[in-house]
Short mmCIF file of C-alpha atoms in Angstrom, two decimals:
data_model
loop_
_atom_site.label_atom_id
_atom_site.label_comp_id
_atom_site.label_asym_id
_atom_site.label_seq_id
_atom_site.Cartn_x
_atom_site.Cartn_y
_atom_site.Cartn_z
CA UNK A 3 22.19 -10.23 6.23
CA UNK A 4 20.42 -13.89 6.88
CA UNK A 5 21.68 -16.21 4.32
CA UNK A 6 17.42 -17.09 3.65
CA UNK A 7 16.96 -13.15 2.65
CA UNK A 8 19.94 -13.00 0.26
CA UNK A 9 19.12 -16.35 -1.95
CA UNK A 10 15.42 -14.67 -1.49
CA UNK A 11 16.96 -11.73 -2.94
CA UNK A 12 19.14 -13.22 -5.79
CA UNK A 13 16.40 -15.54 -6.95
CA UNK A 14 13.73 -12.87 -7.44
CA UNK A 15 16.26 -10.28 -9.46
CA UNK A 16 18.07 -12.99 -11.46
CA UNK A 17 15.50 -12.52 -13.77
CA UNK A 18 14.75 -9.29 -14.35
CA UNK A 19 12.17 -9.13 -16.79
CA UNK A 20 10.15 -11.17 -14.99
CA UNK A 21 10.52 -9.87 -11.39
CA UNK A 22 9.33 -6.25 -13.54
CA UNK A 23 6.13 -8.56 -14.46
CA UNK A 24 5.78 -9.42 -10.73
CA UNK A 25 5.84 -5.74 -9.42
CA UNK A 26 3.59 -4.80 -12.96
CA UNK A 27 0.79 -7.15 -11.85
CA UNK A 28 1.43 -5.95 -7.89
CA UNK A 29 1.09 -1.99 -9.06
CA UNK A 30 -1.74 -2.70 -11.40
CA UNK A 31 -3.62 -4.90 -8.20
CA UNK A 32 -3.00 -2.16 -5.55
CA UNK A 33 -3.94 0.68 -8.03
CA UNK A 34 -7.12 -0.69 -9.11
CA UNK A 35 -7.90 -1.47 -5.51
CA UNK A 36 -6.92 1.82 -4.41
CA UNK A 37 -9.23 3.60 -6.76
CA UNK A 38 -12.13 1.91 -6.27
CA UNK A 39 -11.79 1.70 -2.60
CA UNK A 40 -10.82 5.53 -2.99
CA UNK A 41 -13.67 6.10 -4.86
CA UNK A 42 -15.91 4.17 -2.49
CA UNK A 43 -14.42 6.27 0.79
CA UNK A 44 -15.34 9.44 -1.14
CA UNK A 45 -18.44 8.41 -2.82
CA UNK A 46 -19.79 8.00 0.74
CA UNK A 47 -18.59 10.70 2.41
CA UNK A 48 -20.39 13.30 -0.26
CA UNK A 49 -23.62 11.46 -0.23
CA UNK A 50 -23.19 12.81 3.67
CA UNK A 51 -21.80 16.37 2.90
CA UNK A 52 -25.08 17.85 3.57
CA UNK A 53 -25.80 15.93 6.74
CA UNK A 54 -22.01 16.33 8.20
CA UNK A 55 -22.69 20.24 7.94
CA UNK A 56 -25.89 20.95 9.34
CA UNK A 57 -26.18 21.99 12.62
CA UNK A 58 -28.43 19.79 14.13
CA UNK A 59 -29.05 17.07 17.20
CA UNK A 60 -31.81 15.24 15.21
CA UNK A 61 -33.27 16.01 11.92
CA UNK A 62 -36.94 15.25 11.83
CA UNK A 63 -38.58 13.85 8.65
CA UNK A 64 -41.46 12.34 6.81
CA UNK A 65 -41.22 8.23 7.07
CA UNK A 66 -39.76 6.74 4.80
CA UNK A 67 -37.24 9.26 3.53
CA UNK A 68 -34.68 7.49 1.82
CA UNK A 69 -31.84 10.12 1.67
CA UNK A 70 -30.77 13.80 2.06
CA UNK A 71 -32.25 13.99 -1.22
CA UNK A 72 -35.53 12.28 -1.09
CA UNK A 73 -37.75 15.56 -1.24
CA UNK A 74 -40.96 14.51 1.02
CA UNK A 75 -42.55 16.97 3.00
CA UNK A 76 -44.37 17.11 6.31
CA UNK A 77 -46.35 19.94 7.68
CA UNK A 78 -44.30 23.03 9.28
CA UNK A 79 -46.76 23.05 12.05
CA UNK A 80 -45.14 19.94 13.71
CA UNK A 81 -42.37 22.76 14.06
CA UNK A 82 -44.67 24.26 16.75
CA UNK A 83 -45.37 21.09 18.66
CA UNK A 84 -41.82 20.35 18.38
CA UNK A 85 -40.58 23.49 20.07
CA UNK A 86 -43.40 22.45 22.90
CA UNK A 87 -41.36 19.67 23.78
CA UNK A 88 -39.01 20.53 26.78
CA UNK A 89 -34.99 20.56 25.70
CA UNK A 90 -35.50 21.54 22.46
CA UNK A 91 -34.39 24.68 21.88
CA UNK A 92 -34.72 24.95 18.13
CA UNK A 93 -36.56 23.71 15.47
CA UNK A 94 -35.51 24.87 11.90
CA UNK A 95 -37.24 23.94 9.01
CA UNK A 96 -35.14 23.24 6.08
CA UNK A 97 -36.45 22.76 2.38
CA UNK A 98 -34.65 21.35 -0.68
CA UNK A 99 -35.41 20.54 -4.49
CA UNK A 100 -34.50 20.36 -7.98
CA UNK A 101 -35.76 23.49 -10.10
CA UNK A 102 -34.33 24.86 -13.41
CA UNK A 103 -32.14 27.47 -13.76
CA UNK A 104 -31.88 29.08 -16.69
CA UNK A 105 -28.43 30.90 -17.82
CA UNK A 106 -28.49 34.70 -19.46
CA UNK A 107 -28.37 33.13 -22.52
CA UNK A 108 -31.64 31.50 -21.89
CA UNK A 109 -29.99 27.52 -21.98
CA UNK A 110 -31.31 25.71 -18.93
CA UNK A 111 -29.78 23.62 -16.41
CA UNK A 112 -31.07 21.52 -13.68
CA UNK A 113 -29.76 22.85 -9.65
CA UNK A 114 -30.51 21.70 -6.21
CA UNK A 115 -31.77 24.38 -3.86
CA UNK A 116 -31.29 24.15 -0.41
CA UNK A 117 -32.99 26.59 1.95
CA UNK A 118 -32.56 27.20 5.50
CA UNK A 119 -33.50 29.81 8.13
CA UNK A 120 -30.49 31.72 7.64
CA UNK A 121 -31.17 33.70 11.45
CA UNK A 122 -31.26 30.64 13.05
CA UNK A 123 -28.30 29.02 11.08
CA UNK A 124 -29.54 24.76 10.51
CA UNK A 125 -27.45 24.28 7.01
CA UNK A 126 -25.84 27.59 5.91
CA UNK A 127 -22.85 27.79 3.07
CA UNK A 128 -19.59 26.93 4.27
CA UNK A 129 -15.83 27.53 3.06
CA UNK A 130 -16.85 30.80 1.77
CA UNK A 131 -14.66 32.88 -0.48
CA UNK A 132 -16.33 35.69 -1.19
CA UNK A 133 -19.57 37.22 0.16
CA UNK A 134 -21.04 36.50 3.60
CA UNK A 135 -23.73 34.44 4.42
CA UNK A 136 -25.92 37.38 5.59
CA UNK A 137 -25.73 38.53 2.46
CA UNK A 138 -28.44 35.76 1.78
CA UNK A 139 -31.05 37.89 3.48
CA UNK A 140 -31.22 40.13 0.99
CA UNK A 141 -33.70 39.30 -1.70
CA UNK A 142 -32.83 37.35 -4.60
CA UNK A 143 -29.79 36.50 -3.25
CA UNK A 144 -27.93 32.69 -3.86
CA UNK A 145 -24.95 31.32 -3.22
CA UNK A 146 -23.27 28.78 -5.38
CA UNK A 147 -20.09 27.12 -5.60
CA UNK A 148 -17.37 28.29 -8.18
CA UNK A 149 -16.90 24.73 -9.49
CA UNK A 150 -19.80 25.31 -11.28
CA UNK A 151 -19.55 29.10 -12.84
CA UNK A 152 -19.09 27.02 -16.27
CA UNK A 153 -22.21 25.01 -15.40
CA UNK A 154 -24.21 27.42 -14.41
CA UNK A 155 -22.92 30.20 -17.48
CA UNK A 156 -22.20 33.03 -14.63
CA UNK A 157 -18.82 34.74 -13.99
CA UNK A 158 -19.03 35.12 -9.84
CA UNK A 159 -20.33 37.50 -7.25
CA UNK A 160 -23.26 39.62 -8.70
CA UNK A 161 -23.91 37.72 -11.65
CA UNK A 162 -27.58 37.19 -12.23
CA UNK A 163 -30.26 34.21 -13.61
CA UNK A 164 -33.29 32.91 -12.86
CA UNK A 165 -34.60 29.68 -10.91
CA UNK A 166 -38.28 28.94 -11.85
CA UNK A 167 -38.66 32.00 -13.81
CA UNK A 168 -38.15 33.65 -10.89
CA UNK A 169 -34.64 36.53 -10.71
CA UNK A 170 -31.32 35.32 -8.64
CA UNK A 171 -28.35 37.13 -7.92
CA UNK A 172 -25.19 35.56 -6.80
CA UNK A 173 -24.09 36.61 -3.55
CA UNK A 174 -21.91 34.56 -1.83
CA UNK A 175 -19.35 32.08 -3.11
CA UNK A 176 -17.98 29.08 -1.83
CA UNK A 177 -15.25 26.75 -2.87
CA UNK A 178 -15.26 23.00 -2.78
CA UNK A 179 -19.11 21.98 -1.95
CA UNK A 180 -19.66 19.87 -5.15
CA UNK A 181 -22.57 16.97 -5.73
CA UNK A 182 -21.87 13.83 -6.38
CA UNK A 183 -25.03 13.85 -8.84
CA UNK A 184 -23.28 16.48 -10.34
CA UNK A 185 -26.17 18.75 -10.01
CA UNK A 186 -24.99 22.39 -8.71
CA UNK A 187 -26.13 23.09 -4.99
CA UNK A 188 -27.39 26.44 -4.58
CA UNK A 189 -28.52 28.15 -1.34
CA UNK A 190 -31.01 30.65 -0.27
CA UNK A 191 -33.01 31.57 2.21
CA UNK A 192 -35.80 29.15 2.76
CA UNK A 193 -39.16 31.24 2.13
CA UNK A 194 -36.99 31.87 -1.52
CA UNK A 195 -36.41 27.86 -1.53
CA UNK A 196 -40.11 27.55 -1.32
CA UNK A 197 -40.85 29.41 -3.97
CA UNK A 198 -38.67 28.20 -6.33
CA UNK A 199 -39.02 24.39 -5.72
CA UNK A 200 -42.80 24.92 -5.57
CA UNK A 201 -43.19 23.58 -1.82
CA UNK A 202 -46.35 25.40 0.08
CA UNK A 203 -45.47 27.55 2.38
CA UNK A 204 -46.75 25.30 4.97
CA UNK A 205 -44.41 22.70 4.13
CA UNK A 206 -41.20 21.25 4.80
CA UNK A 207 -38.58 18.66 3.76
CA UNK A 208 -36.95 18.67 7.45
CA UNK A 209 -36.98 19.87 10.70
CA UNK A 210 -33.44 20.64 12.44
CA UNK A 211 -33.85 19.92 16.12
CA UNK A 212 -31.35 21.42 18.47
CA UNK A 213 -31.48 20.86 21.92
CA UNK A 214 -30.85 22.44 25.26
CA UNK A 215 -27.48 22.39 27.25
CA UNK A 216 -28.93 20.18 29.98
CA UNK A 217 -31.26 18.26 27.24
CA UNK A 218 -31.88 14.19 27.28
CA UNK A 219 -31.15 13.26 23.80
CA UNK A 220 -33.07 10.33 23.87
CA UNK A 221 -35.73 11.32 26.01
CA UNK A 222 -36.72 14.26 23.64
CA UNK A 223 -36.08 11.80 20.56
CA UNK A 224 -38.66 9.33 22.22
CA UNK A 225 -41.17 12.57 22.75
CA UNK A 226 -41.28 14.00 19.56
CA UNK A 227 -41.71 10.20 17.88
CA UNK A 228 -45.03 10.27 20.63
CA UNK A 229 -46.14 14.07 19.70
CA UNK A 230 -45.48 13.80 15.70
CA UNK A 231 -47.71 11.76 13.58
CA UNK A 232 -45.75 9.97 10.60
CA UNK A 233 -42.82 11.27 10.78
CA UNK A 234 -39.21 9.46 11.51
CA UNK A 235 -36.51 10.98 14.17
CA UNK A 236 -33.03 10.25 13.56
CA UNK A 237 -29.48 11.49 14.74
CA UNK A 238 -26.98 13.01 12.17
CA UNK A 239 -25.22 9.51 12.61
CA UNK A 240 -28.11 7.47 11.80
CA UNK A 241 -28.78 9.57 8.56
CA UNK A 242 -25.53 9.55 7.12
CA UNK A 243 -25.89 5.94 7.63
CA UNK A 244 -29.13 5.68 5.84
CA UNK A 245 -28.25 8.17 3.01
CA UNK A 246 -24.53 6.48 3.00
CA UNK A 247 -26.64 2.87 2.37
CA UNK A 248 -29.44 3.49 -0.04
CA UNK A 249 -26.94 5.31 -2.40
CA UNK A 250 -23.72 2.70 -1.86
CA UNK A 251 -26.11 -0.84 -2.19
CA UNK A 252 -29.72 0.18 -3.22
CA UNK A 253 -28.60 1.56 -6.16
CA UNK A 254 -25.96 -0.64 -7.24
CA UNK A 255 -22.98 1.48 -6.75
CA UNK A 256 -21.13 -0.01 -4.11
CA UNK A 257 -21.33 -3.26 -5.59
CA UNK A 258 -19.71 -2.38 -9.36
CA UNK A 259 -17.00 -0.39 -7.08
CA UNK A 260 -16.42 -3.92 -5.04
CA UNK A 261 -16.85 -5.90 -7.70
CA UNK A 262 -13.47 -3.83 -9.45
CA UNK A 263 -12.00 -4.03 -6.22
CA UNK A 264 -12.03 -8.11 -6.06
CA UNK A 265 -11.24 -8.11 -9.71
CA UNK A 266 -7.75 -6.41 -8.96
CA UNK A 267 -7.00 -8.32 -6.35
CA UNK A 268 -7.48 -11.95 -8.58
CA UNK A 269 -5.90 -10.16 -11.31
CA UNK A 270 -2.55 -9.03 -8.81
CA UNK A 271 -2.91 -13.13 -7.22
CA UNK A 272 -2.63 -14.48 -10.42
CA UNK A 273 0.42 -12.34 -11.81
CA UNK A 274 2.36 -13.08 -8.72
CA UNK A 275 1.55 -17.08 -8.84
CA UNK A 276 2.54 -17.50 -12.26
CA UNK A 277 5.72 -15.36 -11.65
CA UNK A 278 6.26 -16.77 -8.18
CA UNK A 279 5.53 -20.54 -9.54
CA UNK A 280 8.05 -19.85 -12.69
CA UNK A 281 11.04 -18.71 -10.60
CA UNK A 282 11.03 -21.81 -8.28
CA UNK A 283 10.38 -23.81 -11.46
CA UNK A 284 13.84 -22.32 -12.59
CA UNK A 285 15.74 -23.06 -9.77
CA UNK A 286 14.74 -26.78 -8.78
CA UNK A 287 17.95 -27.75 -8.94
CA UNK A 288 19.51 -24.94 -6.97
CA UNK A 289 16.73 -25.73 -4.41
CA UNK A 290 17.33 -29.64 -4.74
CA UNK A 291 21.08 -28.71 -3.82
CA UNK A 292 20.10 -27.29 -0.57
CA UNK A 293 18.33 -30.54 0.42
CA UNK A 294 20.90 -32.78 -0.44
CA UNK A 295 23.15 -30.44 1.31
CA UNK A 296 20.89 -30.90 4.57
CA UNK A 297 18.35 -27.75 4.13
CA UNK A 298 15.10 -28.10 5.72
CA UNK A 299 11.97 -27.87 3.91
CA UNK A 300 10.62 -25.15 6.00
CA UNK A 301 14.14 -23.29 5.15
CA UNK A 302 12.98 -23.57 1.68
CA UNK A 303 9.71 -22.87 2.20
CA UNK A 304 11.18 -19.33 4.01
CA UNK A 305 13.10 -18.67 0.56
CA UNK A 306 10.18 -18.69 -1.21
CA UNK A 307 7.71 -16.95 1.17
CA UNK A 308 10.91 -14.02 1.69
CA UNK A 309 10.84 -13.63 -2.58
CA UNK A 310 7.08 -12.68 -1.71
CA UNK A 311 7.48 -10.48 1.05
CA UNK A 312 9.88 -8.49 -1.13
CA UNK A 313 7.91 -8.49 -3.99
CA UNK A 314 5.09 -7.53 -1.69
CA UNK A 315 7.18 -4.36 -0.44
CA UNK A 316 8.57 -3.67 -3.94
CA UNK A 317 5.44 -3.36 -5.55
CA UNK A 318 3.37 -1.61 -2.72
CA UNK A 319 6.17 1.03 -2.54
CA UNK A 320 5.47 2.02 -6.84
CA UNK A 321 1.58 1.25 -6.37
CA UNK A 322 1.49 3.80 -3.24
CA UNK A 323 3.51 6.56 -5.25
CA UNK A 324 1.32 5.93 -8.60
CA UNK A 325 -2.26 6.41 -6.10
CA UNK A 326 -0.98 9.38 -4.41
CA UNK A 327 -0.94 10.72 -7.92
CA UNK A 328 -4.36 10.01 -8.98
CA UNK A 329 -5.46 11.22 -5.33
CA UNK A 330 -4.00 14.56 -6.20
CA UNK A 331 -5.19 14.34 -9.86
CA UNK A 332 -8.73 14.42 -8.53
CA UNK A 333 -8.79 16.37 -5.72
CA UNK A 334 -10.86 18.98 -7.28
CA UNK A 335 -13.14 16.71 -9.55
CA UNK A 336 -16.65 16.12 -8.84
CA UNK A 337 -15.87 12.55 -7.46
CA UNK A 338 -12.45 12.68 -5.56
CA UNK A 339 -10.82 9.52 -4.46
CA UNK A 340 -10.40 9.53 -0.63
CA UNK A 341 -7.58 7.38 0.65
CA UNK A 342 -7.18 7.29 4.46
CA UNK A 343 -4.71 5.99 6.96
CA UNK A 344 -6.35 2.77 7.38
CA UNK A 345 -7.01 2.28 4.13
CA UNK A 346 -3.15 2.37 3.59
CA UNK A 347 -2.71 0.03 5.73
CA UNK A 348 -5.65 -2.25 4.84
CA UNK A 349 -3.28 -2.25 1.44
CA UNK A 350 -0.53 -3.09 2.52
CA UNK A 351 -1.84 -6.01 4.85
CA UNK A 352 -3.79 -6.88 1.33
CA UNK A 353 -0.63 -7.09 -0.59
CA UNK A 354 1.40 -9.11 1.81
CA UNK A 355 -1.46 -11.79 1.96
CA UNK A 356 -1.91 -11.58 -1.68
CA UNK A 357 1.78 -11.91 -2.32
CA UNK A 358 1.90 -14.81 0.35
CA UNK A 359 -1.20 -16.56 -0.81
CA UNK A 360 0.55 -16.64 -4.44
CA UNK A 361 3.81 -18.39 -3.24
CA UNK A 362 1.38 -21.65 -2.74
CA UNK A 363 1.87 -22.74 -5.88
CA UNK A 364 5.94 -22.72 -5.81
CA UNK A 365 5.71 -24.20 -2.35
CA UNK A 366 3.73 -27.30 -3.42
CA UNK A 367 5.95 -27.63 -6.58
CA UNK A 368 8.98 -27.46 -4.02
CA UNK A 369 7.22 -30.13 -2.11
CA UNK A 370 8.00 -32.20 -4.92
CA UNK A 371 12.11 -32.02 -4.79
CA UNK A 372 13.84 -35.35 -4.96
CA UNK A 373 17.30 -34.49 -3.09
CA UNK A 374 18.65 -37.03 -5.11
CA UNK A 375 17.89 -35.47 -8.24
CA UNK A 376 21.08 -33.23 -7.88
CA UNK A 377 22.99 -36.05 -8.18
CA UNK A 378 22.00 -37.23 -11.71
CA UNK A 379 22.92 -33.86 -13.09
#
């Protein structure tokens, strides 16, 4: 083992309260850094749920739309001139809008209906559990997620309530599609969505566009912009990024979650500093002995840039085991925290830099060293 690595070693566990300080304020960093960039990753990728699972080349809307959720309408017979177009082999309209629902026991609660042409597929239920999705055609038929039986005061397939005044029976149930408003989704067929949104039935909040096999994406993207008055055309992509935007940095959300983000990382800088700047403090004589015994300064400096590295590695190795835990913790909650591969290594790099950047202070104080000093012990 290189001599550098073992006085490295022996400094940083001499004292062993304070090396548990050091790894404290390294676990507390990463962990606050992994939530709220957890949080971030899957605040973003459920304002895009909708979007990721409709089956669509371009969604067609009114301009301006904001979001998935923005409910503006345009008239259903652009669907017509749409279809006209050559390549485009589908155009389903899709509605969507709050309404209440009201529970047997006649307490209300606020859902968001989504309706699609459920023969020509567009945005249909997904990771079903029980019921079918044809089951939809049937009248008064729904399907809602079992997250929210409690919410929604209903036990599971065939349990009855009413949206708008207007009877619903649970048909199909699916597991895992959950809002991040926290506002139940429920599904129907979209004449039903109409009616219990209160869109006219010559209205629509999109249009689905799917296109031919041998279709020029761009081509029929610049026709229907031509042939459609006020109206926007964007790919899948593009929405998610819009949707992903407004709700991330119009509304303020991804700015509180990067604002806890940079306050972890200070907070981790600043534990490791002191800690860092203490131990070398302690050992100015031990570090004076090595330059009167010949040592380089850059040795030194590797001494004290090694007692980072391995707090670095100590302390991402607890912070890593203490996030997988809160990932698993809330998997199943209405907000999970996503933590990819790159973010795990965007950690990691963060740490090391974090944990270098700190050993400044205790390089500049061994800057200082007088070899002589050693001798007046």
């Amino acid at each position: 083992m290189p001599l550098v690595f073992t006085l490295a070693f022996r400094n940083l566990f001499h004292d062993r309260l304070r090396f548990i300080a050091t790894v404290i304020g390294i676990v507390f960093s990463i962990v606050l850094v992994t939530v709220q960039m957890g949080l971030y990753f899957g605040f973003g990728r459920m304002v895009t749920t909708m979007i990721d699972h409709a089956s669509a080349d371009l969604w067609v809307m009114p301009r301006g739309t904001k979001c998935f959720e923005d409910p503006s309408l345009l008239n259903t017979r652009e669907r017509y001139r749409a279809l006209a177009i050559n390549g485009v082999a589908e155009a389903i309209p899709l509605v969507i809008g709050f309404a209440d629902w009201r529970m047997p026991g006649g307490a209300m609660t606020p859902v968001f209906v989504v309706g699609s042409d459920l023969r020509a597929g567009g945005l249909q239920p997904w990771n079903l559990v029980d019921g079918q999705v044809e089951a939809l055609s049937s009248p008064k038929a729904i399907a809602v997620d079992r997250s929210y039986f409690d919410r929604l005061g209903i036990s599971g397939l065939g349990a009855t309530a009413e949206i708008r005044q207007q009877p619903v029976r649970v048909a199909a149930v699916t597991d895992g599609i959950r809002s991040f408003t926290t506002t139940p989704f429920v599904f129907m067929d979209v004449d039903r969505a109409r009616t219990h949104t209160g869109v006219p039935s010559g209205k629509a909040t999109y249009l689905l566009i799917r296109l031919s096999g041998d279709a020029n994406l761009d081509q029929v993207r610049r026709q229907l912009t031509s042939d459609i008055t006020d109206v926007e055309v964007l790919t899948p992509a593009e929405f998610r990024e819009r949707s992903r935007t407004f709700w991330l940095f119009s509304t303020g959300a991804g700015a509180a979650l990067f604002a806890g983000a940079l306050l972890g990382v200070i907070v981790g800088t600043v534990v490791v500093a002191q800690t860092l700047y203490a131990s070398t403090k302690e050992h100015l004589n031990e570090f004076a002995t090595l330059r009167a015994m010949g040592s380089s300064r850059r040795y030194i400096y590797n001494v004290i840039v090694w007692q980072a590295l391995l707090s670095a590695v100590i302390g991402f190795a607890f912070a890593a085991l203490i996030s997988g835990l809160v990932v698993q913790l809330t998997a199943t909650t209405a907000l999970p925290i996503v933590v990819t591969p790159a973010l795990v290594g965007g950690l990691f790099l963060l740490t090391i830099i974090m944990c270098i950047g700190s050993s400044i202070a205790a390089i500049v104080q061994v800057t200082r060293i007088d070899p002589a000093m050693v001798f007046t012990r």
